[in-house]
CSV table of C-alpha atoms in Angstrom, one decimal:
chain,number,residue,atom,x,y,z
A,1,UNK,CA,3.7,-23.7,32.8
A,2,UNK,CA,3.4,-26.9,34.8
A,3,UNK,CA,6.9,-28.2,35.3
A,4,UNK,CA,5.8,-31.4,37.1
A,5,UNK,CA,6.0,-34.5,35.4
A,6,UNK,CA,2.4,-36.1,34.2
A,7,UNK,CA,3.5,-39.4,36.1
A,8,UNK,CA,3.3,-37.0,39.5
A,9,UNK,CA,-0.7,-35.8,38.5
A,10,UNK,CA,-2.7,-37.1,40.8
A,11,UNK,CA,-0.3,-38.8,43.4
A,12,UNK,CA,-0.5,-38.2,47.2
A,13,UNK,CA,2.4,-38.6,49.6
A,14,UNK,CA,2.1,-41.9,52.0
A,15,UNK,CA,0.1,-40.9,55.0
A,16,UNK,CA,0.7,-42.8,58.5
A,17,UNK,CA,-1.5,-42.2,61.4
A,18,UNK,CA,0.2,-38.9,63.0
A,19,UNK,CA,-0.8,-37.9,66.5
A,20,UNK,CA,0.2,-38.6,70.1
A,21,UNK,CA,-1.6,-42.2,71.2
A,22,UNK,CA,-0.7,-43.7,74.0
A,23,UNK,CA,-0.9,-47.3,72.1
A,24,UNK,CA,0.2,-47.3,68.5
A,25,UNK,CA,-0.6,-50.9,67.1
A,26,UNK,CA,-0.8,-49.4,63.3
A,27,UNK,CA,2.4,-49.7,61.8
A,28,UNK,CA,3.3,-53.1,62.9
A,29,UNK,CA,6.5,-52.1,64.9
A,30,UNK,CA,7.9,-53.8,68.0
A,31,UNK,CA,6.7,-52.3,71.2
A,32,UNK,CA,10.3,-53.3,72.4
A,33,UNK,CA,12.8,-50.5,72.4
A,34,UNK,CA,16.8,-51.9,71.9
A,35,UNK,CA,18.4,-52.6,74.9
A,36,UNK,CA,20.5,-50.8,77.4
A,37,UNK,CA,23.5,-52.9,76.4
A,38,UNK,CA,23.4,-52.0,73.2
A,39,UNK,CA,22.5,-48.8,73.7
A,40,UNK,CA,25.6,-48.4,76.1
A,41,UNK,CA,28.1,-50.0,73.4
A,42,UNK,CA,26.6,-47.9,70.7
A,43,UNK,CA,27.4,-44.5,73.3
A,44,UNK,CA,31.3,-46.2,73.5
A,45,UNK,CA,31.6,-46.4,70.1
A,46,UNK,CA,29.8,-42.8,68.8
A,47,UNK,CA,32.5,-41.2,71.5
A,48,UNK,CA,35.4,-42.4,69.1
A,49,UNK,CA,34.2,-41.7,65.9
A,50,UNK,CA,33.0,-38.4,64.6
A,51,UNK,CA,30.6,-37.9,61.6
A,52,UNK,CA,32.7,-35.5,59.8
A,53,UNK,CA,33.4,-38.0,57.5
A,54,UNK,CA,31.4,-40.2,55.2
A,55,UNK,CA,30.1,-43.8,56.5
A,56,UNK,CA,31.1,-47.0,54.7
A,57,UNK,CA,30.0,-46.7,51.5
A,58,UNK,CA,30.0,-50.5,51.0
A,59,UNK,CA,28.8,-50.8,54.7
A,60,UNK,CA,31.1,-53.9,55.2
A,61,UNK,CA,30.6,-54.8,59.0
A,62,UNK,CA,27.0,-54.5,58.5
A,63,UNK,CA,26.4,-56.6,55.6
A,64,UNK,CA,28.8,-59.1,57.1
A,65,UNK,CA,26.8,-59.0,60.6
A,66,UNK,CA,23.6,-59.6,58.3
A,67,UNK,CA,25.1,-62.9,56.2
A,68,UNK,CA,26.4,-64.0,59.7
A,69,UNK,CA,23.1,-64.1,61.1
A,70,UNK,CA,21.1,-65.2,58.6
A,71,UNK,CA,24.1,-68.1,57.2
A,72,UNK,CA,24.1,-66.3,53.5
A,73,UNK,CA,27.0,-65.3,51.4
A,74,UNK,CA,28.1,-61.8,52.1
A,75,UNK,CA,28.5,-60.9,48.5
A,76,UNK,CA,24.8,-61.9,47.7
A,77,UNK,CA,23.7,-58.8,50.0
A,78,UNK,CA,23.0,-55.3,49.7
A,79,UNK,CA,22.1,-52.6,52.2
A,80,UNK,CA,19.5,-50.0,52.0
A,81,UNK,CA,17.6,-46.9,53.9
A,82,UNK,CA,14.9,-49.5,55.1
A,83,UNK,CA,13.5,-51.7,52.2
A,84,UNK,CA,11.6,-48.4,50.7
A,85,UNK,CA,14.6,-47.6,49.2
A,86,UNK,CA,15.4,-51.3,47.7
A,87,UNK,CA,12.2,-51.5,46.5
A,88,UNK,CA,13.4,-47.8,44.4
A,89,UNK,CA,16.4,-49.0,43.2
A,90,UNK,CA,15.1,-52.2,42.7
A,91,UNK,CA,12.2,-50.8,40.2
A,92,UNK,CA,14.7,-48.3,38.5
A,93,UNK,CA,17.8,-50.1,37.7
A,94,UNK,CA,15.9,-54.1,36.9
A,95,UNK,CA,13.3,-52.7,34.6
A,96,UNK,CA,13.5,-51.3,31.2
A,97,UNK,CA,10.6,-48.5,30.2
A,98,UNK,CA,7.5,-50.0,29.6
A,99,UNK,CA,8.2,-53.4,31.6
A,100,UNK,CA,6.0,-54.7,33.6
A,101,UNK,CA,5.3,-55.9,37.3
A,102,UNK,CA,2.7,-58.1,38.8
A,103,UNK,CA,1.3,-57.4,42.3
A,104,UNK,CA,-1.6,-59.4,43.8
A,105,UNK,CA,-3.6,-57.3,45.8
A,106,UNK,CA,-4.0,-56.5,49.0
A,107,UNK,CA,-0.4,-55.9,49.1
A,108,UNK,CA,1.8,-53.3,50.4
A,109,UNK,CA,1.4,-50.2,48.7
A,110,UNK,CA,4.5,-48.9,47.5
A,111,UNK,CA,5.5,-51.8,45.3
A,112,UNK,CA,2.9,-50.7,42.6
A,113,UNK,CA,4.0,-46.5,43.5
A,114,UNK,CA,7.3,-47.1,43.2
A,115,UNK,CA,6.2,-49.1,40.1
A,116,UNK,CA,4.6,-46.3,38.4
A,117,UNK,CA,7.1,-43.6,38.8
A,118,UNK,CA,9.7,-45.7,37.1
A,119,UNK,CA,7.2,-45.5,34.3
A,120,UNK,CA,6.9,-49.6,34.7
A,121,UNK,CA,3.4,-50.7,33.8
A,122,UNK,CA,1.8,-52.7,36.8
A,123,UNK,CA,-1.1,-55.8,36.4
A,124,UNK,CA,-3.3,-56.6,39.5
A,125,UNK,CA,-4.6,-59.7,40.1
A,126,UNK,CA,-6.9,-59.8,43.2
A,127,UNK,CA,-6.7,-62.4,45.8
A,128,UNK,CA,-9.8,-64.3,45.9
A,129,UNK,CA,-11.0,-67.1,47.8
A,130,UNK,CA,-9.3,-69.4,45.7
A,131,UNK,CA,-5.8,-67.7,45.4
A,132,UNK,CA,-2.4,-69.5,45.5
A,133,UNK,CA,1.1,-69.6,43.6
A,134,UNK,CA,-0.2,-71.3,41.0
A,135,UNK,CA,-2.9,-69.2,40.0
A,136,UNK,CA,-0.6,-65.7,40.8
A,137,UNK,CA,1.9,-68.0,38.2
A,138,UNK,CA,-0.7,-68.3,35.3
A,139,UNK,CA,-1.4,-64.5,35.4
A,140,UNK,CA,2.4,-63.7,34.9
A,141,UNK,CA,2.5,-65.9,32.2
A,142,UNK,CA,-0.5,-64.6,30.8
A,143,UNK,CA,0.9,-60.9,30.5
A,144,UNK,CA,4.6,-61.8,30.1
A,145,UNK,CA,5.4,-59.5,32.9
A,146,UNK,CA,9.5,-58.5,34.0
A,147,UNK,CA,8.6,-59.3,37.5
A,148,UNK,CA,6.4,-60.3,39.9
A,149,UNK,CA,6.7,-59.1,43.8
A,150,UNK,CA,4.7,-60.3,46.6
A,151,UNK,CA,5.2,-60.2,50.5
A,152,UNK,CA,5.5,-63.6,52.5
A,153,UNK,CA,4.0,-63.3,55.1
A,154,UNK,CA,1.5,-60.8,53.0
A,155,UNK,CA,1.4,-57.0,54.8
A,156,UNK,CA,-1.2,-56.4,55.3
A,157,UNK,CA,-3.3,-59.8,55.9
A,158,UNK,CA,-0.3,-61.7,57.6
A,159,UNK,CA,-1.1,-64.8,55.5
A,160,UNK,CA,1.6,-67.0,54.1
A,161,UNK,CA,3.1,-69.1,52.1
A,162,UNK,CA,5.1,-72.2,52.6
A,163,UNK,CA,8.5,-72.3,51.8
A,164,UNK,CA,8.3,-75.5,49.7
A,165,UNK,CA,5.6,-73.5,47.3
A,166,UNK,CA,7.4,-70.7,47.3
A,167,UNK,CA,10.7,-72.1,45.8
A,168,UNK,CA,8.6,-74.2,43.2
A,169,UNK,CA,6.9,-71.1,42.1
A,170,UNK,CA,10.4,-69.3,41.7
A,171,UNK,CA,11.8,-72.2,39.6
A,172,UNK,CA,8.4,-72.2,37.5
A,173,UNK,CA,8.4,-68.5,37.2
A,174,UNK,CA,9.6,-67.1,34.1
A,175,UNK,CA,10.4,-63.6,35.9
A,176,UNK,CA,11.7,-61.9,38.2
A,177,UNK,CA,10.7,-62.8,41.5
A,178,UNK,CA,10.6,-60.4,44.2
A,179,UNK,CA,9.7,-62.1,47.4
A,180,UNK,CA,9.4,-59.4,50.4
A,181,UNK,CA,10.3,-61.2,53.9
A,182,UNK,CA,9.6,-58.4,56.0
A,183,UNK,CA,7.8,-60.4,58.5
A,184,UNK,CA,9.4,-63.5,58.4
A,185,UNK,CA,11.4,-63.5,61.6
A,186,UNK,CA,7.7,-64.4,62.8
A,187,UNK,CA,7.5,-67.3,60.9
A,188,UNK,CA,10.0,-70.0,59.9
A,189,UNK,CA,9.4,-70.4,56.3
A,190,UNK,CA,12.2,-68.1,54.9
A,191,UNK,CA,14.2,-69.0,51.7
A,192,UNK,CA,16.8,-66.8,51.9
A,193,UNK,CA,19.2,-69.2,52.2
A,194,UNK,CA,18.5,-70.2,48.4
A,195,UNK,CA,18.9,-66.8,47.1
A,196,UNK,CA,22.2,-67.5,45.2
A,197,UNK,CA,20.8,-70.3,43.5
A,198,UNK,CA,18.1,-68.6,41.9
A,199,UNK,CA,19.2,-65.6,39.3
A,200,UNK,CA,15.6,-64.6,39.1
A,201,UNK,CA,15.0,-64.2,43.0
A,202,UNK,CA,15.6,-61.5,45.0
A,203,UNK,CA,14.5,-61.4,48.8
A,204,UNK,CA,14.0,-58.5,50.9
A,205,UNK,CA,14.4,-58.1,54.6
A,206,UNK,CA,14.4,-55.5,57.2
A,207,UNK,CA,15.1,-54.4,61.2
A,208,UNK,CA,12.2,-52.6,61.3
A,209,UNK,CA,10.1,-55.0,62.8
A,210,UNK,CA,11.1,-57.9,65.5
A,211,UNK,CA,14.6,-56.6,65.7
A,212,UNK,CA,12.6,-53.4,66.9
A,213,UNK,CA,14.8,-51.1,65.0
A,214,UNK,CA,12.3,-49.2,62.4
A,215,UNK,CA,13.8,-45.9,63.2
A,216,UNK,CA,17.3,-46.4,62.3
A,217,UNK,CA,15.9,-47.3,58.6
A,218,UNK,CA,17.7,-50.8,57.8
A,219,UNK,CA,16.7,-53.0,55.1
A,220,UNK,CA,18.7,-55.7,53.0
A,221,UNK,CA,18.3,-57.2,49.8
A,222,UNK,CA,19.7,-60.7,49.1
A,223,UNK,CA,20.1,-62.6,45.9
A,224,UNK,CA,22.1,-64.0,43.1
A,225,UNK,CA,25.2,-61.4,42.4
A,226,UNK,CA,24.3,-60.7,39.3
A,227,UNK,CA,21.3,-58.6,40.5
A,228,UNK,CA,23.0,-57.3,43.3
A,229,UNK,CA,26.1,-55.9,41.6
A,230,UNK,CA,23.0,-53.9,39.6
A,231,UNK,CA,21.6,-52.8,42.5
A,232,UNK,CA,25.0,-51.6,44.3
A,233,UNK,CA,25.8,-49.7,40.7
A,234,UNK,CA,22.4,-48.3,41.0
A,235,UNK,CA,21.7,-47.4,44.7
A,236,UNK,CA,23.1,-43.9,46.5
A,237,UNK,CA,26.4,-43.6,47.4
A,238,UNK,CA,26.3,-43.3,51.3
A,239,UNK,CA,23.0,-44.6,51.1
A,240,UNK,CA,23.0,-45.9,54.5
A,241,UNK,CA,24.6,-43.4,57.4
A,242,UNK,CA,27.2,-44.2,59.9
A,243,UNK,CA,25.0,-44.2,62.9
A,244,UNK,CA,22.6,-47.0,60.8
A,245,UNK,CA,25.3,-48.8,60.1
A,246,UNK,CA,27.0,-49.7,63.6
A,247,UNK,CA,23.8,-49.5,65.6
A,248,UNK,CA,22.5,-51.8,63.0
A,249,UNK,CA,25.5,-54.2,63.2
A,250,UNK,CA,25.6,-54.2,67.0
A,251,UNK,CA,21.6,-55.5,67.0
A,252,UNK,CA,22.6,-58.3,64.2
A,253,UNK,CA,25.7,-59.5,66.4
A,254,UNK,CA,23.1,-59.7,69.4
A,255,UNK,CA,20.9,-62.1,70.9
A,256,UNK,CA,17.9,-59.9,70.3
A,257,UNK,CA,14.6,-61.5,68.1
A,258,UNK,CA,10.9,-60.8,69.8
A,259,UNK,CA,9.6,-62.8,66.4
A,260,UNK,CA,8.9,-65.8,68.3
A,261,UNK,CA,6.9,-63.9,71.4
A,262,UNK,CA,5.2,-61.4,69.1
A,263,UNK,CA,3.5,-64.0,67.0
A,264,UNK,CA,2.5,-65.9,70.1
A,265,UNK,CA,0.9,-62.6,70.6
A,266,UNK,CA,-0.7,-62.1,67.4
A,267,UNK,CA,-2.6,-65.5,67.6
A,268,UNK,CA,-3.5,-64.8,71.4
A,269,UNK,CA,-5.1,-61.5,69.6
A,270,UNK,CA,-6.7,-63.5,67.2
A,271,UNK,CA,-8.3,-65.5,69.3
A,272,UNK,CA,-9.4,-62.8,71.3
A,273,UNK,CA,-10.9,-60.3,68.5
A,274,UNK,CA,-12.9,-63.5,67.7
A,275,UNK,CA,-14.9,-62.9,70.6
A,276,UNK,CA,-15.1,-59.3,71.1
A,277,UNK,CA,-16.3,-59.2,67.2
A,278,UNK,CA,-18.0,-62.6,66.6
A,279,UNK,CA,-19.5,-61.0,63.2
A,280,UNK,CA,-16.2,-60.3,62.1
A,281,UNK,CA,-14.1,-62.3,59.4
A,282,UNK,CA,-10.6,-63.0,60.6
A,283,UNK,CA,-7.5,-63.7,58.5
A,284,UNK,CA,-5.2,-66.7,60.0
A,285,UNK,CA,-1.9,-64.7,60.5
A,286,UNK,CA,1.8,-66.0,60.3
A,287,UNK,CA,3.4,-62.7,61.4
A,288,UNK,CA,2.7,-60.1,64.4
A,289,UNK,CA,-0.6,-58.3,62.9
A,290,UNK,CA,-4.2,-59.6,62.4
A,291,UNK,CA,-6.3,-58.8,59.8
A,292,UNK,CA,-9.9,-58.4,59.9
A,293,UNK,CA,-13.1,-57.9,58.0
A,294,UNK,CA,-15.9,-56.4,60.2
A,295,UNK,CA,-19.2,-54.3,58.8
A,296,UNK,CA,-18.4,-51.4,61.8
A,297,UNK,CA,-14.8,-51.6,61.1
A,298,UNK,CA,-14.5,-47.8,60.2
A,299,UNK,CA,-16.4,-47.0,63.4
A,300,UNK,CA,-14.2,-49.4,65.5
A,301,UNK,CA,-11.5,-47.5,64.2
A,302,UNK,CA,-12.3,-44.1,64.6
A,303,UNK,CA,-13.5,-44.7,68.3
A,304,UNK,CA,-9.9,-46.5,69.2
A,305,UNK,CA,-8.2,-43.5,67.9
A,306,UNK,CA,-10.7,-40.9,70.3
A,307,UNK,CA,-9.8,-43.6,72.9
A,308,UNK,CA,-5.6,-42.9,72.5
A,309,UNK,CA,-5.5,-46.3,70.4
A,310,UNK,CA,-4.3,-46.3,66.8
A,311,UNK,CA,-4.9,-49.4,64.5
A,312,UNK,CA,-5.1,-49.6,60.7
A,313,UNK,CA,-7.9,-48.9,58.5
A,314,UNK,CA,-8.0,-50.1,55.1
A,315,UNK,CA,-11.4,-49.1,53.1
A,316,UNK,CA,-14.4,-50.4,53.3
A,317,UNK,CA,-14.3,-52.3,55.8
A,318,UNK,CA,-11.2,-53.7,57.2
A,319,UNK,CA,-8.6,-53.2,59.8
A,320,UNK,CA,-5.3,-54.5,60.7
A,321,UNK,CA,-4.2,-54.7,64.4
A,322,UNK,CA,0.0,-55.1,65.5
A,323,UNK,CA,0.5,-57.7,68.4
A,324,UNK,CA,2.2,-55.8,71.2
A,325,UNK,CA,2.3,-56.4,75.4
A,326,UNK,CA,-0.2,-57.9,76.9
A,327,UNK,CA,-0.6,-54.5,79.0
A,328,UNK,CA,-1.2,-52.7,75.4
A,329,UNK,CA,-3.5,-55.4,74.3
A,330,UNK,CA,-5.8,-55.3,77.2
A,331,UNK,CA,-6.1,-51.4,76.7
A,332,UNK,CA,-7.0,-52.2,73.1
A,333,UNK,CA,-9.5,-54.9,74.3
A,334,UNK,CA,-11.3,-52.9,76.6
A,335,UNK,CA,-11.5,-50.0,74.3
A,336,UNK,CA,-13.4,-52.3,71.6
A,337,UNK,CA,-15.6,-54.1,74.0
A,338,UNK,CA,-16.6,-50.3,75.1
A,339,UNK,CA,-17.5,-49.3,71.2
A,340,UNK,CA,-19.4,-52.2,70.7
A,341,UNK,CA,-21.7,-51.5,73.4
A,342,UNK,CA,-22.1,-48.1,72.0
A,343,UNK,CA,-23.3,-49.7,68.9
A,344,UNK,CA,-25.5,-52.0,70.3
């Protein structure tokens, strides 16, 4: 007897590049480590609490640290193990059986998986040359879908847009709309400060990137209470662990944001990839990545890798890049102008 479920068949775990490279621009992390002087305050505090009991369950000093920050109400946020785990909860406790979910494609993967194993049905709509708001609006209306989710800027092509469009579309939209922030802290179009006003908009955001924090797991969801109260009833208790939590809260009360210098970074790689692959299509980019189109791109990528660099490969033909340090850039640089030669 097979006693996995039929929604399993066929499903693969999420793969990330494994292996020791010496520069990793495939994940779209910071190249930044936190600093000593949080580092050192995080040490004072771990040496008066032990972690024989549970963490907040609420996580009160970190949501609070959050709505400081970012000037939203504190009861209009919830916490999470990185947005993975939002985008869970999110799909298990705001849809009904059979609902479905729009995603506009290329998009970040795990929206449609997490999707399907909450037995949601999900409609793609591809985006075209001629793709906005308006046309991804038409398409929910068309299948009368629960939900619609979308990131801004887009992972994986860094495109975005505007805040202005954005909040029209929510106000237009007859669904739930699930707009995934991830990367705006390298952009300045954000609109969670209009989460409250909206209960059909639910924003998601996340340490992971310019905050340099993707290893302690930290994401947030914001929006009117109505859905959060659904999502706190729904999430884990002790979802988010005690060490999270204050290391998390100390890098929010902080000065720290490389958002600004990292999307300098991204267009100065722009720029550059424009000359080392003249042939190639390049997406504008409002974040800290840059995504490509180039004929050799699975060669270019499997050469970086022999060479100690790691970027993203998306079949056929495409690859996104993460801004990092100029020293980290130059490696890449060198590396590419080296395979193209070969493949002269």
């Amino acid at each position: 007897m097979n006693y996995v479920s039929k929604k399993m068949m066929g499903k693969v775990p999420y793969e990330p590049i494994q292996g020791d490279y010496k520069v990793r621009l495939d994940a779209n992390e910071s190249p930044f480590p936190v600093s000593k002087e949080i580092i050192e305050k995080f040490t004072e505090w771990l040496s008066d609490n032990s972690l024989n009991r549970y963490p907040d369950p609420c996580c009160k000093a970190l949501r609070a640290a959050f709505a400081k920050r970012y000037g939203v109400d504190v009861n209009c946020v919830v916490a999470g193990n990185g947005s993975d785990e939002l985008i869970s909860v999110i799909m298990t406790s705001l849809f009904d059986s059979g609902d479905s979910l729009i995603v506009a494609t290329p998009e970040f993967s795990m929206y449609a998986f997490y999707a399907g194993l909450s037995e949601n049905t999900v409609y793609y709509t591809q985006k075209g040359e001629n793709y906005n708001l308006d046309s991804l609006l038409e398409f929910v209306k068309e299948k009368g879908a629960r939900a619609v989710v979308f990131s801004n800027p887009c992972n994986p092509t860094g495109q975005g847009f505007d805040r202005a469009s954005v909040l029209s579309f929510v106000e237009k939209c007859p669904a739930l709309c699930i707009v995934d922030e991830a990367y705006m802290d390298f952009w300045n179009q954000s609109i969670l400060d209009m989460c409250d006003r909206y209960e059909n908009l639910l924003v998601l955001r996340t340490l992971s990137k310019a905050f340099g924090a993707a290893g302690l797991r930290l994401g947030f969801a914001v929006g009117h209470r109505s859905l959060i109260n659904a999502l706190d009833v729904a999430r884990s208790p002790y979802n988010v662990n005690s060490l999270s939590q204050q290391m998390g809260k100390l890098i929010l009360e902080s000065d720290i944001n490389n958002g600004a210098f990292l999307a300098a970074q991204a267009q100065k790689l722009s720029e550059r990839l424009a000359g080392l692959l003249p042939e190639a299509k390049i997406y504008p980019t409002c974040a800290n990545l840059v995504y490509l189109e180039h004929k050799n791109s699975k060669q270019i990528y499997e050469g970086l890798l022999e060479r100690g660099v790691a970027v993203r490969f998306f079949s056929p033909d495409r690859l996104r890049i993460t801004a990092s340090t100029d020293d980290e850039l130059d490696v890449l640089y060198s590396a590419i102008s080296d395979i193209m030669k070969g493949l002269e």
